[in-house]
XYZ file of C-alpha atoms in Angstrom:
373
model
C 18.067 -25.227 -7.739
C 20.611 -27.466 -9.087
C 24.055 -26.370 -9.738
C 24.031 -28.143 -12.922
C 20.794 -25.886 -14.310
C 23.384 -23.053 -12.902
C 26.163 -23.522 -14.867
C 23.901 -24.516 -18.151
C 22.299 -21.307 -17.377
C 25.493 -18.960 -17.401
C 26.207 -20.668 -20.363
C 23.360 -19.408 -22.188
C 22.602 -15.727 -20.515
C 25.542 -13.160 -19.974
C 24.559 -10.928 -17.312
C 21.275 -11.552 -15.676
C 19.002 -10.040 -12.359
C 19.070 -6.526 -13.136
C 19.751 -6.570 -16.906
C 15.877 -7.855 -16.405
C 15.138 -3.926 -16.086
C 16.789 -3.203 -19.450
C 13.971 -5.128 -21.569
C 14.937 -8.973 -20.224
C 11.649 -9.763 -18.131
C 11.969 -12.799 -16.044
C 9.657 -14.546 -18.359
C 12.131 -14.027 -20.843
C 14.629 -15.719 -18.546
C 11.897 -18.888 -17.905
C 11.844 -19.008 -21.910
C 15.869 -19.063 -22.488
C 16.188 -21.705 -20.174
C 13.290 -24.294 -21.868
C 16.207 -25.946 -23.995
C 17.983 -26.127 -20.604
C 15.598 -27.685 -18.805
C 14.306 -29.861 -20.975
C 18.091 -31.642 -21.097
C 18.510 -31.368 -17.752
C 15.497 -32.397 -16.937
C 15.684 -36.629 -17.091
C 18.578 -36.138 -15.092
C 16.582 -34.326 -12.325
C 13.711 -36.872 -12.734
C 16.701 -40.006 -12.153
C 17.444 -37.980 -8.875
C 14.151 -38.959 -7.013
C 13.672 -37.555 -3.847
C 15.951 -35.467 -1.560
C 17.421 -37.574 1.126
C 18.004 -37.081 4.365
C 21.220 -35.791 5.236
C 23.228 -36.858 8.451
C 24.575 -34.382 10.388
C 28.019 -34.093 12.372
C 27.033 -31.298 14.711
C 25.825 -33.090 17.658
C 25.206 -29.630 19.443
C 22.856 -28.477 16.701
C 23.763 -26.818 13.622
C 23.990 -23.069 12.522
C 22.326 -21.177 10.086
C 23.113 -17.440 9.973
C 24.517 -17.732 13.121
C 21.174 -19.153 14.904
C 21.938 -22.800 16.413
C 19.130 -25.218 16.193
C 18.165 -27.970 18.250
C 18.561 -30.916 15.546
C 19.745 -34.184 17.041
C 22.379 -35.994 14.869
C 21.047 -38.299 11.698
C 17.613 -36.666 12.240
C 15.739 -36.700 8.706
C 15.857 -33.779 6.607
C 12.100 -33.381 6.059
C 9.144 -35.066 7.168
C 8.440 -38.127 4.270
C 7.009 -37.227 1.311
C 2.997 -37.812 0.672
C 1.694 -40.777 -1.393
C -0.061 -38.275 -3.892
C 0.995 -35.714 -5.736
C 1.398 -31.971 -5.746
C 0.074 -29.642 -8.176
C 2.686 -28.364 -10.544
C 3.442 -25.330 -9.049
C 3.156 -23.256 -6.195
C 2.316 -18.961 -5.685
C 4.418 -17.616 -2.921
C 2.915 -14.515 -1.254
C 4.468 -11.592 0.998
C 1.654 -9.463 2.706
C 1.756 -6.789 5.155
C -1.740 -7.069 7.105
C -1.378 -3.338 8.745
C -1.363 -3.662 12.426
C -2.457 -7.320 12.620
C -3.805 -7.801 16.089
C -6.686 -7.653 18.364
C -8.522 -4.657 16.628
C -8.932 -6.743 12.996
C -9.669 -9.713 14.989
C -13.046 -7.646 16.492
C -13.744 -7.576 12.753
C -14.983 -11.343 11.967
C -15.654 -9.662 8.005
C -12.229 -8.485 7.970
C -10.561 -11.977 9.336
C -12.609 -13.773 6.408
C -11.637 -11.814 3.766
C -7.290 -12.209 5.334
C -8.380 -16.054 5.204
C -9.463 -15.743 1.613
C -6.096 -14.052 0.489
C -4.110 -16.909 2.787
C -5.866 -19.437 1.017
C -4.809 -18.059 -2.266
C -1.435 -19.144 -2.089
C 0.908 -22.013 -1.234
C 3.178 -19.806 1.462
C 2.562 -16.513 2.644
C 5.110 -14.015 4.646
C 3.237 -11.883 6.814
C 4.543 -8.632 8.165
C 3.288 -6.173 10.996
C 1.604 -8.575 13.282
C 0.987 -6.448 16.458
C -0.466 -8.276 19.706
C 0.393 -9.991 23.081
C -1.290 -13.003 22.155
C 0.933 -15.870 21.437
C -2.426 -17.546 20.395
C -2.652 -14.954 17.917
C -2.178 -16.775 14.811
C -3.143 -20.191 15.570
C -6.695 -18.776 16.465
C -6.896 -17.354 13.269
C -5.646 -20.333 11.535
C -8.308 -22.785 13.731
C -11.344 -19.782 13.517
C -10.779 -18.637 9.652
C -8.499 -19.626 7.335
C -8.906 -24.140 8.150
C -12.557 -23.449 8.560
C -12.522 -24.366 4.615
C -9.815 -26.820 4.335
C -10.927 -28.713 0.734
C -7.262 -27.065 -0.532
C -5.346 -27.809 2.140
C -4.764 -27.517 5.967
C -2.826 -24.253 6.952
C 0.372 -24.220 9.607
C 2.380 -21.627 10.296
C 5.790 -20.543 12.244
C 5.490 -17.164 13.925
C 8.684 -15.265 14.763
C 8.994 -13.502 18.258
C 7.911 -9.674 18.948
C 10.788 -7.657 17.225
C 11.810 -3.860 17.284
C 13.907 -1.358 19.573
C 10.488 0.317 20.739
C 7.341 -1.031 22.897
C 5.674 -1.262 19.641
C 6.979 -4.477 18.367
C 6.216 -6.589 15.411
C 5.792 -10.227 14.483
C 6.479 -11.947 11.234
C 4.723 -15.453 10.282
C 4.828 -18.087 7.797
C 1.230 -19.206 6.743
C 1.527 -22.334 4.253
C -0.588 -25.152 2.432
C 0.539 -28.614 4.283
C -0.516 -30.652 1.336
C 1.503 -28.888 -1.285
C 4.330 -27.076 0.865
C 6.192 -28.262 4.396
C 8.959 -26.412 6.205
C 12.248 -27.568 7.688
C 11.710 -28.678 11.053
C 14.702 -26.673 12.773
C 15.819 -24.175 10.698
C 12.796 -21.266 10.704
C 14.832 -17.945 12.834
C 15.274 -15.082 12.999
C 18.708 -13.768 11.351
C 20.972 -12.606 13.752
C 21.725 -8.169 13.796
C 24.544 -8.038 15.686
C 25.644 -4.400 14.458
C 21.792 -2.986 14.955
C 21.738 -2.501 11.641
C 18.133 -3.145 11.255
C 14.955 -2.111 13.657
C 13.592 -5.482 13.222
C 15.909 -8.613 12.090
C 14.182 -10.318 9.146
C 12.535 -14.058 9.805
C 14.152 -16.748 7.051
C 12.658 -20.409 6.819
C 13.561 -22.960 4.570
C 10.574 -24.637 2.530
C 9.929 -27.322 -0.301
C 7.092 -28.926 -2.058
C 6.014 -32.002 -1.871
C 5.634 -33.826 -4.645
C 6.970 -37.602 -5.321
C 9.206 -39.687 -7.382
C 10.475 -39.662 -9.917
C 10.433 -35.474 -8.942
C 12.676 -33.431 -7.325
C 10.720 -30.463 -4.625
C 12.179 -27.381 -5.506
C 13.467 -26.234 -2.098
C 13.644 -22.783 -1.102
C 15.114 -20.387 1.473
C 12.323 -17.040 2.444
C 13.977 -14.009 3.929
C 11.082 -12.102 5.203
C 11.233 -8.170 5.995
C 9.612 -5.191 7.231
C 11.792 -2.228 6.852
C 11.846 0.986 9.036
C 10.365 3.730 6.537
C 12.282 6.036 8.439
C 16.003 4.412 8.144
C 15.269 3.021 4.127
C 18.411 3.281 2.630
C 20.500 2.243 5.731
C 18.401 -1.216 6.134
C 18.461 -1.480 2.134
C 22.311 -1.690 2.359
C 22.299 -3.939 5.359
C 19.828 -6.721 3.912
C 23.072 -7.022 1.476
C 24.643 -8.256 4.081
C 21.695 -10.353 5.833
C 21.315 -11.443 2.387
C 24.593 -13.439 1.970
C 24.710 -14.427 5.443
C 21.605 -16.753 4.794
C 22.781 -17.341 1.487
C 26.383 -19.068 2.363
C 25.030 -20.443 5.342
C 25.013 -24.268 4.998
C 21.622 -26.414 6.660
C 22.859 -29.770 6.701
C 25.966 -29.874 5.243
C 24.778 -28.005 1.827
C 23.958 -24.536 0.366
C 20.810 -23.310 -0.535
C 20.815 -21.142 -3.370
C 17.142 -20.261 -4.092
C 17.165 -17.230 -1.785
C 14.227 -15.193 -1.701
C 14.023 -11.616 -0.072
C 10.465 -10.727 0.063
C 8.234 -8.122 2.323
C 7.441 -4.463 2.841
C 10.858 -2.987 1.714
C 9.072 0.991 1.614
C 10.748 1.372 -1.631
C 9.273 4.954 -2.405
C 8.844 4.029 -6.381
C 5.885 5.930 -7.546
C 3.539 3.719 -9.686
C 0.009 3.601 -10.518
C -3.439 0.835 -10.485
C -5.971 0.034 -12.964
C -7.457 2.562 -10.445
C -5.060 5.427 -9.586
C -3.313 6.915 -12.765
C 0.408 8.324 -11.506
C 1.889 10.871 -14.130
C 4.897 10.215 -12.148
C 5.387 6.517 -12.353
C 8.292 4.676 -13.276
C 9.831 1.551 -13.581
C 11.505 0.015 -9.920
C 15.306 0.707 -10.834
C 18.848 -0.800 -9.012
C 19.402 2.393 -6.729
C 15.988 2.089 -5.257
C 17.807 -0.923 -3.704
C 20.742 0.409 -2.277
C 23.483 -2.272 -1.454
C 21.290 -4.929 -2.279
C 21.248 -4.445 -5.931
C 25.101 -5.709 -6.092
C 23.728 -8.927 -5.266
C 24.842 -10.693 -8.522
C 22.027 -11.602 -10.054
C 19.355 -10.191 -7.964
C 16.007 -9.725 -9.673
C 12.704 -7.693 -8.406
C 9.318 -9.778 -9.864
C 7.145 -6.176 -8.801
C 8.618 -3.815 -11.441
C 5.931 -1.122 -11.846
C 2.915 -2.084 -10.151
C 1.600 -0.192 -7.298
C 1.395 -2.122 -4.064
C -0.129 0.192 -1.093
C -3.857 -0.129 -1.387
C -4.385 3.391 -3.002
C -2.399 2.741 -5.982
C 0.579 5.333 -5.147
C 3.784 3.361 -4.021
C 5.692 0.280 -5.323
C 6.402 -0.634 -1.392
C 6.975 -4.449 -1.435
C 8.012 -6.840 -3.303
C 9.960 -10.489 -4.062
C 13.737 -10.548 -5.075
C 15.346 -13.542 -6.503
C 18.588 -14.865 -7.338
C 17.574 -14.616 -11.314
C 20.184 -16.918 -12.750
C 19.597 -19.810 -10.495
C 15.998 -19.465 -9.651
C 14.757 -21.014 -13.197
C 11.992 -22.216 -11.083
C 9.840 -18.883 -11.720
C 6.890 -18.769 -13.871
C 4.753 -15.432 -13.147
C 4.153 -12.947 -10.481
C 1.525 -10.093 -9.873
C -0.111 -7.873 -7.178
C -3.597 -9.171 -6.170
C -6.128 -6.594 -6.329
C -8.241 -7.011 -3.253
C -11.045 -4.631 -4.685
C -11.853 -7.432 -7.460
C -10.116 -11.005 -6.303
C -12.022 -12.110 -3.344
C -15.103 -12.846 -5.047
C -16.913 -9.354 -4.444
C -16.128 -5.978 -5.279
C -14.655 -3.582 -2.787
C -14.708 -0.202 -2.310
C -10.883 1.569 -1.149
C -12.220 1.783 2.161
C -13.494 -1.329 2.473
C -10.354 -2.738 1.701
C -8.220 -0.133 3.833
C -10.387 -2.073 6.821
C -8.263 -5.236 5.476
C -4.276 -3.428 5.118
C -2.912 -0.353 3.371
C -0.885 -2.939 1.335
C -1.761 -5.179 -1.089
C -0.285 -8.918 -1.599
C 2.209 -9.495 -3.845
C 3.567 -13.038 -5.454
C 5.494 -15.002 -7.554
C 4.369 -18.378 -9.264
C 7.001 -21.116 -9.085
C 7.631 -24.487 -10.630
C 6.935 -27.256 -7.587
C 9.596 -29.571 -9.060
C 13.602 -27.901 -9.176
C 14.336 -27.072 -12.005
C 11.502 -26.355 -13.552
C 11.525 -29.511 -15.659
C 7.694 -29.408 -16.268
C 5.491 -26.435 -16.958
C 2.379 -25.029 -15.418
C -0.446 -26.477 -17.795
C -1.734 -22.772 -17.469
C 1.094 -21.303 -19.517
């Protein structure tokens, strides 16, 4: 967001991200900063839309050390519609266990993924596992546009990644009439060190709304750790973290970072359906490295999100202090939010994870509210 919510913001909270854990929620954040944001809000309004930015790479510029293909003076973002966008937007991470030709057989199955696609603005997917580069646009065409009175559905797809045969995707799915992506800079982060079994998939994204609003832009680092090398790819998203983060896209920073995916944090929690005498709030050294992130904030804090209501396994981090943009977040409970009740197996046949997500503000800043809360 804008460095001038930033500063205001500093001004008003000492500390921040993981003093969240010690009784600050990030609600309580949203609520310091109303005063904030409602003087720095005319100013945002007087900005109008984001503008396109020349650049003075003619060979493409970098980001994270991946060099896109962007001709010089090429616009920023497509132009912005003639209507507007809902006030804000729910982004998703989801990993749809071994997504491939198996669920696909399963037309029941593919439904009830395009129901939990449609549910949100932008969703990271994780642990997409086939041969078929037709893969997701198939499902896209077959399921999830089938029903398009919300919105037509797009997505960016990374390539297979992994040291083994059994490789992995990531994708983007998002809502073309209330999100749109950079055209060039979608990649996949660069691991020169091996570090990581797959590199993680970053994109940047903003809404679109109109004048006199600002979008709120957005940066989406998403992740699929190896469960079997935690800790070491905990401590080197640190680093993948503040690559993306310092890396300039046309000539300026991006400081709404979000980290999101399966991150096999082995937190035990419970469900509304699974009691867990052994629960306990997510804490800083289930993150490793990647806690010392200043300002770094969890939204899943003690929710179980594997499908049997054990494990706090994914979630979204944000750069708390800057990202005054947030509004809620929650795990969806497949068993009771597609319309039909579920039995654990029945939704086992759809992932062993459950989506999580984080409602955002569509304009930066935050400097109107969802009517909702």
């Amino acid at each position: 967001m804008q460095r001038i919510v930033s500063l205001a913001l500093l001004a008003v909270l000492v500390g921040g991200g993981w003093t969240a854990l010690k009784g600050i929620s990030p609600q309580s954040v949203q609520q310091a900063v109303q005063k904030v944001g409602a003087a720095v809000g005319p100013v945002l309004a007087q900005q109008g839309q984001v503008q396109a930015t020349p650049t003075n790479n003619p060979g493409g510029q970098t980001f994270g050390g991946y060099v896109s293909q962007q001709t010089s003076g090429s616009p920023l973002f497509a132009p912005a519609p003639t209507v507007s966008a809902p006030p804000s937007i729910r982004i998703a991470s989801f990993n749809i266990q071994v997504f491939g030709d198996k669920k696909a057989s399963k037309p029941y199955v593919m439904r009830a993924l395009a129901q939990v696609v449609r549910s949100f603005d932008v969703i990271a997917i994780q642990e997409i596992r086939t041969q078929d580069d037709n893969f997701i646009p198939k499902f896209l065409r077959d399921y999830v546009n089938v029903n398009a009175a919300t919105g037509v559905y797009d997505a960016r797809v990374s390539d297979r990644l992994g040291r083994t045969n059994s490789t992995e995707q990531y994708a983007y799915l998002f809502n073309t009439a209330t999100v749109e992506v950079h055209p060039n800079f979608c990649a996949v982060v660069p691991d020169p060190q091996d570090r990581l079994h797959r590199e993680p998939y970053a994109a940047l994204f903003r809404t679109r709304v109109v004048a006199p609003y600002t979008p709120f832009t957005f940066t989406l680092i998403n992740i699929h750790t190896d469960p079997d090398e935690v800790p070491q790819e905990l401590d080197a998203l640190y680093y993948v973290y503040q690559q993306v983060q310092r890396s300039p896209i046309d000539g300026a920073v991006e400081d709404d970072v979000i980290l999101l995916g399966d991150l096999n944090t082995e937190v035990p929690a419970a469900s509304r359906y699974t009691p867990n005498e052994y629960q306990r709030r997510i804490a800083p050294s289930d993150f490793g490295l990647l806690a010392r992130i200043p300002g770094i904030a969890p939204l899943i804090r003690n929710q179980a999100t594997n499908a049997r209501g054990t494990r706090l396994y994914d979630n979204l981090l944000i750069p708390s202090l800057q990202t005054v943009e947030y509004l809620d977040s929650g795990v969806m409970d497949l068993r009771s939010e597609l319309g039909y009740q579920l039995t654990l197996e029945q939704v086992l046949e759809i992932s062993d994870h459950l989506p999580v997500w984080g409602k955002f503000s569509a304009i930066e800043g935050g400097s109107y509210r969802s009517a909702s809360r």
